[in-house]
Amino acid sequence: MYGGGYIFEEPNNRQVREEMLHDEPEKLAAFEERIARGEKIEPGDWMPAEYRRQLIRLIEQHAHSEIIGALPEGTWITRAPGFKRKLALIAKVQDEIGHGQLLYNAAETLGKTREAMINDLLSGKSKYSNVFNYPAKTWADVTVIGFLIDAAAIVNQVANSKGSYGPYCRALERICYEESFHLKQGHDAFIELATGTPAQKEMLQDALNRWWKPIMHFFGPPDKASLHSEKLMQWKVKMASNDDMRNQFLDMYVPKIWELGLTLPDPLLRKNPETGRWEYSDPDWDEFFRVINGGGPCNEERLQVRKWAEEHGRWVRKALMKPAEKHSLPVA
Amino acid sequence: MLNKAITDLLTKMADDELILGHRNSEWTGLGPVMEEDIAFSSMAQDKIGHSWALFRILEELPEGRPADLNAFCRPEAAFKCCHLVEYPNSGYDFSLMRHFLFDQAEAVRYESLQESSFEPLQQLSKKVKGELKYHTLHANAWILQLSKAGEESYDRMQTALNEIMALAAGIFEPARDYEQALIDEKVYPGEKELYNRWLDRIYPVLVKASLNLPDLNAIAPAYGGRTGQHTPYLGPLLKEMGEVFNLDTAANW
Amino acid sequence: MSLDPRVNRLKLGDPNAVIKVEEGENWNVYEVFHQEKRGAHHEHVGCVHAPDPQLALIFAKEQFARRKKCVNLWVVKSADILAFDVEDEDMFANNLEKTYRDASGFKVMEKINKFKQSSKGTTDVK
Ligand SMILES: [Fe+2]
Ligand SMILES: [Fe+2]
Ligand SMILES: [Fe+2]
């Protein structure tokens, strides 16, 4: 589901490294011309080391977000009410694992193995979307996630699917198709509560209040505060600015929340009729950075569960390992 | 009489599929490798889907209740699932072996229903044929591969088989009051017959896997589920499964 | 206590434990080709990690055909795929100019028309 607009930086590596841009100037020029013409880059192509590094990081974090993202909603897999919701939720969480699978494959084409990526997730070296460090306390949380977090993810993923790296675009094409089901089933369950009994409505309003801040954080800090690189835009690695994506999301979904008689916990939230842009209160970026760095309510549990899964699945994987076989990375 | 007998048959099948589908779905997102996670989750969904279809057949019968109510807020004692499906997932070895033994039984049962005199079951059995083929293909592949993949993995498979065999034999607990009527009316061939067909089906796979089938005369099949006597695991499972639904059973969710 | 009852049944380990996956533990990579209907080509749709072709096919079925229409799948080990280097793209560059291979390279009607034009009046039709 969930790219999230924010690509997490390793602290000492915040800038595109200049020296990378100067190796092999002719090849670099041809590479940049190809992207400018709207052509895709494929795994075997020459590419600047920095392009490769940034893409691995982006796709890898996206992949981690999918499999960690399966956990908050997974919280309600055994309790979904009624056959249809039960099946839809299992299928939705299954899709997220499927997205992880597609994205790890896309990242692998750049030279980093799935095992190495999993290890970086487990050790905390590599991050995932911040929004999944929050708990899904009630059934209504599942409907908020399915509707709004998936909606936000779609904004991000549709943008990224127009990027320059072929395997990532192809994975995203398939992913976006499945996300439309996620959004629809989420919206449906959300509407069911919003138009249901007073208790259901209250449950939903409470969940919405709790999720609003993480949703505002989803696309990352405001453009003026993030060290976003023009190079990444030129190389079509980053396709839209955080603020633009956030604005697009608010434009599409705030009316859909308000039309159901629900409120959002921000008195300043409004669309400025003159600028056409949404205005909102400061969503507490300190908390955002605190949660990224491990201080969120669920960071520890999320990784602990992933560790459990890797540890308890190990005997299965090891039993069928073939160390003598020639291993390779995906070709496309 | 026949109506009651058919209701009994449909209910036990629906409950088995619901409870095992529920248990297996717990692996979604936690499986040993992503590809298998996806496959296992699909099969859990299929089971819950079969259960839903069976509850909808029940709904259409005289005195039938809506499928969701029947599944999500029925007292424990009214459940007719076998003990095999109630056990929590202790590990992937246990879950795979249970999957193998149950799905082979399921395949044999639905195959027999293709000739059922009860039209709705006959139709359902044709519809699920392809799904069950995939389930047993998947199960056989895993049992064979893990049994041939070194000592630790072989031991795990054999231990799981030893633990589960009596529970699996409990799938075929005859419906005391209804069995003969269902056989006479050609609704299905009866549990005893299905049990024998199931053994014929699993035995060659176990032989190929070099697994030893426990002595069938020495095991006591885990009966009781079909008459509402359950393991201590079912009650908490039902409570958890119905937690949200039972906040307000009249509401739409 | 987790909010997820499933997680409470797992007996989670020490959060600080170092868990590492070994290289090769996620097995080998197989490319997957999907046939949407009888008579259609098999098309490349992605790949699966699997220990052998049999499980690769079993995995591919659910990862690549659980929604989309599908009648068959192929899997082949990625290592067994032979492809041109992308730099060799230029080998294909002149394809479009070789019109002697193409129907469009032959102007039959032009010739017929020319013939009809030139023969008008010289041959009498009885
Ligand atoms: Fe996703
Ligand atoms: Fe999603
Ligand atoms: Fe099955």
XYZ file of C-alpha atoms and ligand atoms in Angstrom:
714
model
C 0.000 0.000 0.000
C 2.146 2.479 1.320
C 5.034 4.291 -0.182
C 4.615 7.436 1.800
C 6.190 10.479 0.236
C 9.004 10.543 2.657
C 12.216 8.747 1.809
C 14.118 8.370 5.027
C 17.687 9.576 4.910
C 20.569 8.053 6.705
C 21.662 10.963 8.893
C 25.110 11.520 7.401
C 24.007 11.088 3.855
C 21.524 13.790 3.243
C 22.788 15.188 -0.015
C 23.228 13.620 -3.383
C 26.915 12.965 -3.342
C 28.507 15.332 -5.816
C 31.340 13.036 -6.840
C 28.816 10.486 -8.116
C 27.586 12.932 -10.666
C 30.977 13.410 -12.221
C 31.999 9.908 -13.033
C 31.658 9.079 -16.700
C 30.132 12.359 -17.857
C 29.202 11.031 -21.316
C 27.256 8.122 -19.940
C 25.630 10.381 -17.404
C 24.539 12.743 -20.140
C 23.066 9.893 -22.194
C 21.318 8.555 -19.086
C 19.800 11.922 -18.265
C 18.732 12.468 -21.866
C 17.003 9.123 -21.874
C 15.023 10.086 -18.760
C 14.252 13.512 -20.171
C 12.816 11.827 -23.290
C 10.479 9.893 -20.989
C 12.183 6.545 -21.536
C 12.535 4.034 -18.722
C 15.772 2.831 -17.202
C 16.108 -0.967 -17.074
C 18.202 -3.150 -14.731
C 21.146 -3.709 -17.062
C 21.490 -0.062 -18.035
C 24.361 2.083 -16.963
C 23.173 4.328 -14.156
C 24.887 6.686 -11.764
C 25.772 4.962 -8.503
C 23.771 7.594 -6.696
C 20.659 6.845 -8.758
C 21.019 3.174 -7.872
C 21.537 3.932 -4.210
C 18.553 6.248 -3.968
C 16.267 3.848 -5.809
C 17.247 0.886 -3.669
C 16.485 2.952 -0.608
C 13.165 4.180 -1.948
C 11.888 0.803 -3.167
C 13.208 -1.046 -0.155
C 11.445 1.295 2.263
C 8.309 0.969 0.228
C 8.569 -2.833 0.418
C 9.148 -2.755 4.188
C 6.125 -0.496 4.541
C 3.964 -3.090 2.847
C 4.895 -5.986 5.101
C 4.935 -3.895 8.273
C 1.725 -2.237 7.078
C 0.118 -5.681 7.167
C 0.416 -5.670 10.961
C -1.863 -2.855 12.182
C -4.749 -4.134 10.067
C -3.776 -7.705 10.815
C -4.685 -6.816 14.392
C -8.341 -7.271 13.370
C -8.075 -10.253 11.022
C -9.497 -12.644 13.587
C -12.260 -10.247 14.621
C -13.627 -8.763 11.401
C -17.430 -8.722 11.661
C -19.251 -10.978 9.227
C -18.145 -13.076 6.280
C -17.713 -10.299 3.776
C -15.565 -8.075 5.988
C -13.580 -11.049 7.208
C -12.733 -12.184 3.697
C -12.066 -8.676 2.408
C -9.694 -7.902 5.271
C -7.725 -11.121 4.870
C -7.527 -10.530 1.113
C -6.428 -6.946 1.651
C -3.680 -7.815 4.117
C -2.615 -10.626 1.778
C -2.338 -8.091 -1.046
C -0.008 -5.985 1.070
C 2.304 -8.972 1.468
C 2.027 -9.428 -2.277
C 3.033 -5.795 -2.762
C 6.032 -6.358 -0.542
C 6.966 -9.351 -2.687
C 6.733 -7.337 -5.924
C 8.696 -4.430 -4.497
C 11.504 -6.506 -2.995
C 11.864 -8.105 -6.425
C 12.051 -4.690 -8.077
C 14.691 -3.557 -5.591
C 16.637 -6.778 -6.088
C 17.107 -5.981 -9.772
C 19.332 -3.135 -8.557
C 21.685 -5.538 -6.833
C 20.637 -5.797 -3.196
C 19.291 -9.200 -2.197
C 15.976 -9.732 -0.444
C 17.823 -11.232 2.505
C 19.992 -8.124 2.871
C 16.936 -5.895 2.793
C 15.138 -7.977 5.412
C 18.207 -7.826 7.616
C 18.336 -4.051 7.330
C 14.683 -3.865 8.316
C 15.175 -6.112 11.337
C 18.242 -4.242 12.543
C 16.489 -0.897 12.210
C 18.979 0.315 9.630
C 16.268 0.681 7.038
C 12.972 2.412 7.794
C 9.357 1.989 6.807
C 6.401 4.331 6.665
C 5.900 6.018 9.983
C 2.153 5.643 9.977
C 2.423 1.950 10.861
C 3.955 2.706 14.198
C 0.508 3.640 15.442
C -1.952 1.147 16.952
C -5.257 -0.039 15.460
C -7.331 0.129 18.606
C -10.813 -0.658 17.319
C -12.544 -2.033 14.257
C -13.112 1.538 13.148
C -9.345 1.992 12.883
C -9.287 -0.686 10.207
C -11.832 1.237 8.168
C -9.857 4.473 8.565
C -6.659 2.744 7.483
C -8.297 0.940 4.571
C -9.936 4.105 3.332
C -7.601 6.969 4.124
C -4.137 5.492 4.472
C -4.652 3.486 1.322
C -5.999 6.596 -0.382
C -2.895 8.508 0.620
C -0.735 5.653 -0.569
C -2.451 5.706 -3.923
C -1.653 9.404 -4.396
C 1.979 8.603 -3.759
C 2.110 5.402 -5.758
C 0.380 6.801 -8.811
C 2.978 9.579 -8.837
C 5.832 7.106 -8.445
C 4.477 4.828 -11.162
C 5.424 7.549 -13.653
C 9.013 7.469 -12.465
C 12.036 6.443 -14.485
C 12.893 2.954 -13.233
C 11.127 0.269 -15.291
C 10.835 -2.547 -12.734
C 9.488 -0.183 -10.053
C 6.926 1.281 -12.459
C 5.747 -2.162 -13.515
C 5.363 -3.271 -9.906
C 3.441 -0.101 -9.105
C 1.092 -0.593 -12.020
C -0.048 -3.895 -10.583
C -0.070 -2.473 -7.041
C -2.233 0.514 -7.973
C -4.762 -1.807 -9.542
C -5.084 -3.700 -6.257
C -5.112 -0.517 -4.208
C -8.315 0.513 -5.886
C -9.924 -2.532 -4.253
C -8.357 -1.588 -0.893
C -9.697 1.914 -1.102
C -13.156 0.770 -2.160
C -13.540 -1.858 0.553
C -12.149 0.590 3.110
C -14.505 3.339 2.009
C -17.424 0.909 2.108
C -16.671 -0.207 5.678
C -16.054 3.417 6.668
C -19.430 4.502 5.285
C -21.130 1.590 7.024
C -19.959 2.946 10.385
C -20.547 6.580 9.511
C -24.143 5.859 8.572
C -24.719 3.242 11.262
C -25.789 3.310 14.904
C -24.695 6.159 17.205
C -22.166 3.837 18.811
C -20.681 2.931 15.429
C -20.479 6.554 14.468
C -18.779 7.441 17.703
C -16.291 4.634 17.263
C -15.437 5.947 13.805
C -15.115 9.575 14.886
C -12.768 8.503 17.669
C -10.595 6.532 15.246
C -10.545 9.415 12.786
C -9.424 11.806 15.524
C -6.576 9.526 16.511
C -5.410 8.857 12.936
C -5.545 12.405 11.649
C -2.096 13.379 12.841
C -0.323 10.332 11.379
C -2.253 10.877 8.148
C -1.018 14.473 7.968
C 2.496 13.139 8.549
C 2.143 10.528 5.820
C 3.632 12.530 2.950
C 6.551 13.769 5.019
C 7.626 17.186 6.276
C 6.785 20.385 4.401
C 8.869 21.064 1.314
C 10.633 24.012 2.892
C 11.927 21.816 5.722
C 12.973 18.760 3.737
C 16.307 18.601 2.017
C 14.786 17.455 -1.175
C 17.009 17.101 -4.077
C 16.465 18.563 -7.479
C 18.539 15.743 -8.863
C 16.012 13.185 -7.605
C 13.265 15.098 -9.350
C 15.290 15.372 -12.549
C 16.056 11.651 -12.441
C 12.369 10.937 -11.850
C 13.024 9.133 -8.611
C 10.959 11.569 -6.631
C 7.928 12.519 -8.663
C 6.031 15.059 -6.622
C 6.715 17.271 -3.656
C 5.423 16.314 -0.211
C 3.204 19.363 0.022
C 1.738 18.848 -3.428
C 0.825 15.260 -2.674
C -0.631 16.212 0.707
C -2.666 18.927 -0.934
C -3.938 16.548 -3.576
C -4.940 14.061 -0.888
C -6.791 16.679 1.155
C -8.518 17.912 -1.952
C -9.795 14.486 -2.846
C -10.670 13.079 0.570
C -11.578 15.780 3.083
C -14.884 16.411 1.268
C -15.581 12.659 1.365
C -15.144 12.728 5.145
C -17.178 15.863 5.699
C -20.045 14.703 3.498
C -20.679 11.903 5.990
C -21.139 14.353 8.846
C -17.788 13.544 10.427
C -15.351 16.119 11.727
C -11.579 16.396 11.584
C -9.638 17.434 14.670
C -8.127 20.562 13.174
C -10.057 23.840 13.536
C -7.816 25.519 10.965
C -8.352 22.962 8.240
C -9.865 24.652 5.177
C -9.299 25.134 1.510
C -8.213 28.671 0.779
C -10.490 29.781 -2.042
C -7.908 32.233 -3.338
C -4.852 29.994 -3.526
C -6.794 26.779 -4.042
C -4.474 25.177 -1.477
C -5.399 23.567 1.798
C -4.409 25.192 5.069
C -4.003 23.325 8.323
C -2.445 23.539 11.783
C 1.107 22.422 12.329
C 0.714 18.643 12.635
C 3.558 18.369 15.172
C 6.609 17.478 13.127
C 8.569 16.884 16.325
C 6.389 13.894 16.990
C 6.977 12.703 13.439
C 10.741 12.673 13.934
C 10.401 11.193 17.412
C 8.361 8.282 16.042
C 10.760 7.688 13.125
C 13.552 7.374 15.602
C 11.819 4.624 17.521
C 9.674 6.628 19.906
C 6.256 5.656 18.527
C 3.710 3.548 20.350
C 4.252 0.430 18.220
C 7.787 0.622 16.786
C 9.076 -2.072 19.076
C 6.204 -4.479 18.576
C 6.250 -4.163 14.793
C 9.880 -5.224 14.543
C 9.488 -7.856 17.232
C 6.702 -9.463 15.238
C 8.750 -9.379 12.032
C 11.643 -10.945 13.931
C 9.321 -13.642 15.231
C 8.123 -14.414 11.716
C 11.653 -14.608 10.312
C 12.880 -16.701 13.208
C 10.002 -19.164 13.206
C 9.984 -19.522 9.434
C 13.691 -20.160 9.309
C 13.529 -23.947 9.599
C 11.204 -24.069 6.589
C 13.456 -21.868 4.488
C 16.667 -23.571 5.567
C 15.323 -27.053 4.966
C 14.793 -26.264 1.290
C 17.870 -24.108 0.752
C 20.160 -25.100 -2.093
C 23.497 -23.466 -1.415
C 25.195 -25.208 -4.330
C 22.737 -23.849 -6.874
C 23.654 -20.817 -8.931
C 21.633 -17.926 -7.568
C 20.598 -14.921 -9.517
C 18.648 -11.728 -9.193
C 15.363 -11.133 -11.002
C 16.004 -10.195 -14.629
C 13.331 -7.536 -14.909
C -35.970 -36.190 9.369
C -34.017 -35.808 6.158
C -34.063 -32.047 6.546
C -32.560 -32.343 9.986
C -29.976 -34.748 8.673
C -29.005 -32.404 5.863
C -28.815 -29.471 8.252
C -26.504 -31.491 10.447
C -24.232 -32.383 7.531
C -24.129 -28.831 6.199
C -23.467 -27.383 9.650
C -20.547 -29.625 10.456
C -18.978 -28.974 7.073
C -19.535 -25.221 7.380
C -18.137 -25.117 10.908
C -15.041 -27.127 9.977
C -14.255 -24.801 7.101
C -14.942 -21.650 9.072
C -12.833 -22.587 12.063
C -9.893 -23.940 10.075
C -10.064 -21.030 7.645
C -9.996 -18.717 10.642
C -7.015 -20.498 12.178
C -5.089 -20.585 8.914
C -5.818 -16.930 8.218
C -3.903 -16.082 11.381
C -0.741 -16.806 9.388
C -1.466 -13.972 6.955
C 1.493 -11.632 7.241
C 3.416 -13.974 9.529
C 4.308 -16.862 7.211
C 7.787 -18.311 6.644
C 8.334 -16.605 3.302
C 6.202 -14.066 1.416
C 5.247 -16.357 -1.465
C 3.978 -19.052 0.888
C 2.255 -16.453 3.052
C 0.205 -15.447 0.014
C -0.610 -19.010 -1.026
C -1.633 -20.086 2.471
C -3.765 -16.996 2.938
C -5.614 -17.664 -0.317
C -6.461 -21.148 0.822
C -7.680 -19.846 4.185
C -9.921 -17.449 2.284
C -11.182 -20.313 0.133
C -12.175 -22.240 3.240
C -14.009 -19.318 4.760
C -15.634 -18.836 1.365
C -16.776 -22.479 1.287
C -18.151 -22.044 4.764
C -20.059 -18.942 3.714
C -21.543 -20.828 0.766
C -22.658 -23.641 3.063
C -24.209 -21.224 5.537
C -26.100 -19.639 2.675
C -27.483 -23.023 1.706
C -28.553 -23.439 5.335
C -30.135 -20.020 5.278
C -32.436 -21.159 2.474
C -33.625 -24.243 4.360
C -36.760 -24.110 6.553
C -35.926 -22.293 9.813
C -32.631 -21.168 8.309
C -30.859 -18.228 9.961
C -28.851 -15.533 8.178
C -25.340 -16.767 7.459
C -23.545 -14.113 9.496
C -25.695 -14.666 12.576
C -25.262 -18.385 12.299
C -21.502 -18.135 12.070
C -20.716 -15.209 14.355
C -23.151 -15.575 17.230
C -24.090 -19.157 17.846
C -23.337 -20.731 21.221
C -20.307 -22.993 21.384
C -22.366 -26.103 22.077
C -24.244 -25.600 18.827
C -21.004 -25.768 16.819
C -20.366 -29.093 15.156
C -16.762 -28.726 14.045
C -14.242 -31.467 14.722
C -11.447 -31.017 17.267
C -8.738 -30.959 14.584
C -9.706 -27.514 13.370
C -9.954 -25.992 16.847
C -6.329 -26.329 17.888
C -4.263 -23.135 17.844
C -1.392 -22.864 15.345
C 1.564 -24.130 17.292
C 4.009 -23.888 14.406
C 4.160 -24.073 10.643
C 4.863 -27.827 10.801
C 1.599 -28.364 12.682
C -0.337 -26.061 10.366
C 1.013 -27.680 7.205
C 0.305 -31.201 8.380
C -3.195 -30.236 9.474
C -3.690 -28.553 6.104
C -2.574 -31.709 4.299
C -4.783 -34.072 6.294
C -7.820 -31.818 6.337
C -7.708 -30.757 2.728
C -7.338 -34.304 1.477
C -10.435 -35.131 3.522
C -12.205 -32.085 2.163
C -11.306 -33.082 -1.396
C -12.620 -36.614 -0.906
C -15.827 -35.283 0.652
C -16.590 -32.759 -2.066
C -15.757 -35.269 -4.779
C -18.344 -37.608 -3.333
C -20.856 -34.765 -3.255
C -20.660 -34.374 -7.015
C -23.151 -37.229 -7.033
C -25.233 -35.974 -4.145
C -28.996 -36.161 -4.411
C -29.095 -32.829 -2.598
C -28.859 -30.375 -5.445
C -27.256 -27.376 -3.682
C -24.387 -29.522 -2.386
C -23.916 -31.077 -5.771
C -23.580 -27.646 -7.326
C -21.215 -26.361 -4.653
C -19.003 -29.418 -4.994
C -18.555 -28.693 -8.680
C -17.765 -25.084 -8.029
C -15.001 -25.738 -5.491
C -13.351 -28.557 -7.419
C -10.555 -26.427 -8.866
C -9.767 -24.760 -5.572
C -9.454 -28.087 -3.799
C -7.200 -29.372 -6.524
C -4.825 -26.498 -5.835
C -5.037 -27.012 -2.063
C -4.069 -30.669 -2.266
C -1.375 -29.976 -4.864
C 0.099 -27.399 -2.509
C -0.208 -29.655 0.531
C 1.317 -32.692 -1.159
C 4.243 -30.653 -2.488
C 5.088 -29.285 0.939
C 4.752 -32.596 2.774
C 6.965 -34.317 0.226
C 9.580 -31.607 0.086
C 9.914 -31.058 3.817
C 10.045 -34.778 4.519
C 12.961 -35.101 2.150
C 14.853 -32.056 3.327
C 17.071 -33.346 6.083
C 16.645 -34.782 9.521
C 15.221 -31.826 11.418
C 12.565 -31.132 8.895
C 11.697 -34.837 8.512
C 11.370 -35.200 12.281
C 9.086 -32.213 12.447
C 6.821 -33.713 9.808
C 6.719 -37.121 11.473
C 6.066 -35.589 14.907
C 3.277 -33.450 13.527
C 1.737 -36.463 11.811
C 1.872 -38.473 15.036
C 0.253 -35.644 16.969
C -2.462 -34.912 14.464
C -3.517 -38.323 13.188
C -6.081 -39.015 15.927
C -7.480 -35.521 15.553
C -7.711 -35.939 11.794
C -9.484 -39.291 12.158
C -12.028 -37.321 14.187
C -13.122 -35.556 10.994
C -14.983 -38.757 10.156
C -17.080 -39.002 13.295
C -20.386 -40.465 12.076
C -23.565 -38.500 12.645
C -25.203 -40.996 14.986
C -28.846 -40.236 14.309
C -28.627 -39.214 10.688
C -25.871 -41.223 9.043
C -28.022 -43.985 7.607
C -30.703 -41.627 6.319
C -28.120 -39.560 4.447
C -26.597 -42.678 2.922
C -29.959 -44.179 1.996
C -31.070 -40.971 0.376
C -27.756 -40.734 -1.474
C -26.928 -37.342 -0.021
C -23.405 -38.524 0.658
C -21.679 -41.899 1.035
C -21.235 -41.698 4.831
C -18.252 -41.027 7.068
C -16.938 -44.569 7.138
C -16.676 -44.685 3.374
C -15.079 -41.230 3.234
C -12.560 -42.248 5.876
C -11.459 -45.211 3.768
C -11.222 -43.124 0.615
C -9.194 -40.547 2.545
C -6.741 -43.203 3.754
C -6.326 -44.371 0.163
C -5.532 -40.806 -0.773
C -3.047 -39.874 1.930
C -1.244 -43.198 2.181
C 0.695 -43.008 -1.100
C 1.838 -39.458 -0.330
C 3.064 -40.484 3.103
C 4.878 -43.476 1.615
C 6.538 -41.262 -0.964
C 7.549 -38.925 1.843
C 8.878 -41.883 3.878
C 6.593 -40.890 6.740
C 5.164 -43.603 8.954
C 1.428 -43.666 9.283
C 0.651 -44.211 12.982
C -1.030 -47.531 13.788
C -4.670 -46.835 13.073
C -5.853 -49.507 15.474
C -3.928 -47.927 18.293
C -5.290 -44.418 17.923
C -8.585 -43.216 19.317
C -10.203 -40.795 16.871
C -10.973 -37.466 18.528
C -14.752 -37.625 18.439
C -17.199 -35.315 20.184
C -17.071 -32.200 18.047
C -20.019 -33.271 15.923
C -22.226 -33.422 19.031
C -21.075 -30.106 20.452
C -18.377 -31.306 22.824
C -15.318 -29.242 22.078
C -11.732 -28.673 23.122
C -11.041 -25.719 25.436
C -9.752 -23.830 22.383
C -13.060 -23.320 20.611
C -14.771 -21.088 23.180
C -12.107 -18.353 23.158
C -11.838 -18.554 19.367
C -15.563 -17.950 18.945
C -15.511 -15.110 21.431
C -12.666 -13.466 19.547
C -14.205 -14.043 16.129
C -17.510 -12.531 17.174
C -16.082 -9.688 19.266
C -17.003 -6.874 16.892
C -20.078 -8.473 15.375
C -21.550 -9.021 18.833
C -21.138 -5.391 19.859
C -24.427 -5.014 18.044
C -25.803 -7.976 16.141
C -28.582 -5.880 14.651
C -26.204 -3.324 13.154
C -24.667 -3.490 9.719
C -20.917 -3.787 9.755
C 0.151 -7.044 25.765
C -0.454 -6.475 22.067
C -3.763 -5.240 20.714
C -3.534 -8.128 18.251
C -4.742 -11.382 19.817
C -2.711 -13.272 17.216
C 0.443 -11.574 18.403
C -0.370 -12.407 22.010
C -0.355 -16.077 21.048
C 3.081 -15.857 19.408
C 5.375 -15.548 22.417
C 7.544 -12.801 20.991
C 11.261 -12.833 21.621
C 13.569 -10.253 23.141
C 13.136 -6.987 21.220
C 16.894 -6.480 21.262
C 17.685 -9.907 19.892
C 19.680 -9.839 16.688
C 17.859 -11.876 14.067
C 19.644 -12.330 10.763
C 18.585 -14.047 7.604
C 21.291 -15.919 5.721
C 21.995 -15.196 2.047
C 20.115 -17.750 -0.048
C 17.561 -18.399 2.667
C 14.839 -16.914 0.467
C 15.845 -19.438 -2.183
C 16.298 -18.845 -5.858
C 14.468 -16.587 -8.280
C 12.074 -17.817 -10.973
C 10.576 -15.627 -13.675
C 6.847 -16.042 -14.158
C 4.949 -15.984 -17.461
C 1.201 -15.649 -17.497
C -1.212 -16.786 -20.212
C -4.455 -14.907 -20.040
C -6.475 -17.030 -22.409
C -6.041 -20.007 -24.663
C -4.297 -18.990 -27.830
C -2.602 -15.998 -26.228
C 1.127 -15.664 -25.623
C 2.561 -16.235 -22.187
C 3.626 -12.835 -20.902
C 6.258 -12.032 -18.336
C 4.583 -10.709 -15.171
C 7.261 -10.849 -12.483
C 9.042 -13.416 -10.386
C 8.857 -15.578 -7.298
C 11.440 -16.864 -4.874
C 11.191 -20.627 -4.578
C 13.369 -23.640 -3.765
C 12.468 -25.520 -6.957
C 10.320 -25.233 -10.092
C 7.395 -27.119 -8.574
C 6.977 -24.738 -5.641
C 7.744 -21.802 -7.921
C 4.716 -22.736 -9.989
C 2.573 -23.220 -6.887
C 3.635 -19.825 -5.537
C 3.231 -18.120 -8.905
C -0.356 -19.293 -9.125
C -1.424 -17.316 -6.083
C 0.903 -14.346 -6.471
C 0.174 -13.785 -10.155
C -3.179 -15.385 -10.879
C -5.353 -14.942 -7.822
C -7.365 -12.142 -9.448
C -6.479 -11.794 -13.094
C -7.873 -14.124 -15.674
C -5.394 -16.915 -16.276
C -5.346 -20.300 -17.942
C -1.711 -21.265 -17.564
C 1.634 -20.191 -16.142
C 5.262 -20.889 -16.914
C 8.154 -20.524 -14.544
C 11.821 -20.548 -15.430
C 14.865 -19.955 -13.305
C 16.057 -16.379 -13.796
C 19.606 -17.647 -14.085
C 18.585 -19.611 -17.183
C 17.386 -16.586 -19.096
C 19.727 -15.399 -21.802
C 19.253 -11.830 -22.943
C 21.167 -9.276 -24.958
C 23.088 -6.611 -23.137
C 21.144 -3.384 -23.075
C 24.105 -1.701 -24.747
C 23.479 -3.944 -27.732
C 20.235 -2.162 -28.454
C 21.938 -0.672 -31.526
C 21.902 -4.085 -33.219
C 18.189 -3.589 -33.696
C 18.477 -0.011 -34.861
C 18.130 -0.431 -38.635
C 15.240 -2.864 -38.624
C 12.717 -0.352 -39.837
C 14.795 0.692 -42.844
C 14.962 -2.777 -44.327
C 11.804 -2.352 -46.306
C 12.590 -5.296 -48.580
C 11.357 -7.404 -45.654
C 8.133 -5.539 -45.370
C 4.905 -5.463 -47.337
C 5.099 -1.689 -47.331
C 8.311 -1.915 -49.346
C 6.505 -3.151 -52.438
C 4.371 -0.710 -54.438
C 2.280 -3.104 -56.461
C -0.634 -0.781 -57.122
C 1.673 1.932 -58.357
C 3.060 -0.398 -60.973
C -0.334 -1.611 -62.048
C -1.650 1.899 -62.373
C 1.369 2.957 -64.308
C 0.927 0.039 -66.646
C -2.742 0.786 -67.165
C -1.944 4.414 -67.893
C 0.740 3.682 -70.413
C -1.119 0.912 -72.234
C -4.274 2.965 -72.690
C -4.884 3.608 -76.353
C -2.119 1.320 -77.609
C -4.096 -1.881 -77.092
C -7.578 -2.036 -78.428
C -10.158 -3.908 -76.530
C -12.518 -5.645 -78.805
Fe 0.022 -1.960 -0.699
Fe -3.198 -1.165 0.243
Fe -8.845 -26.391 1.519
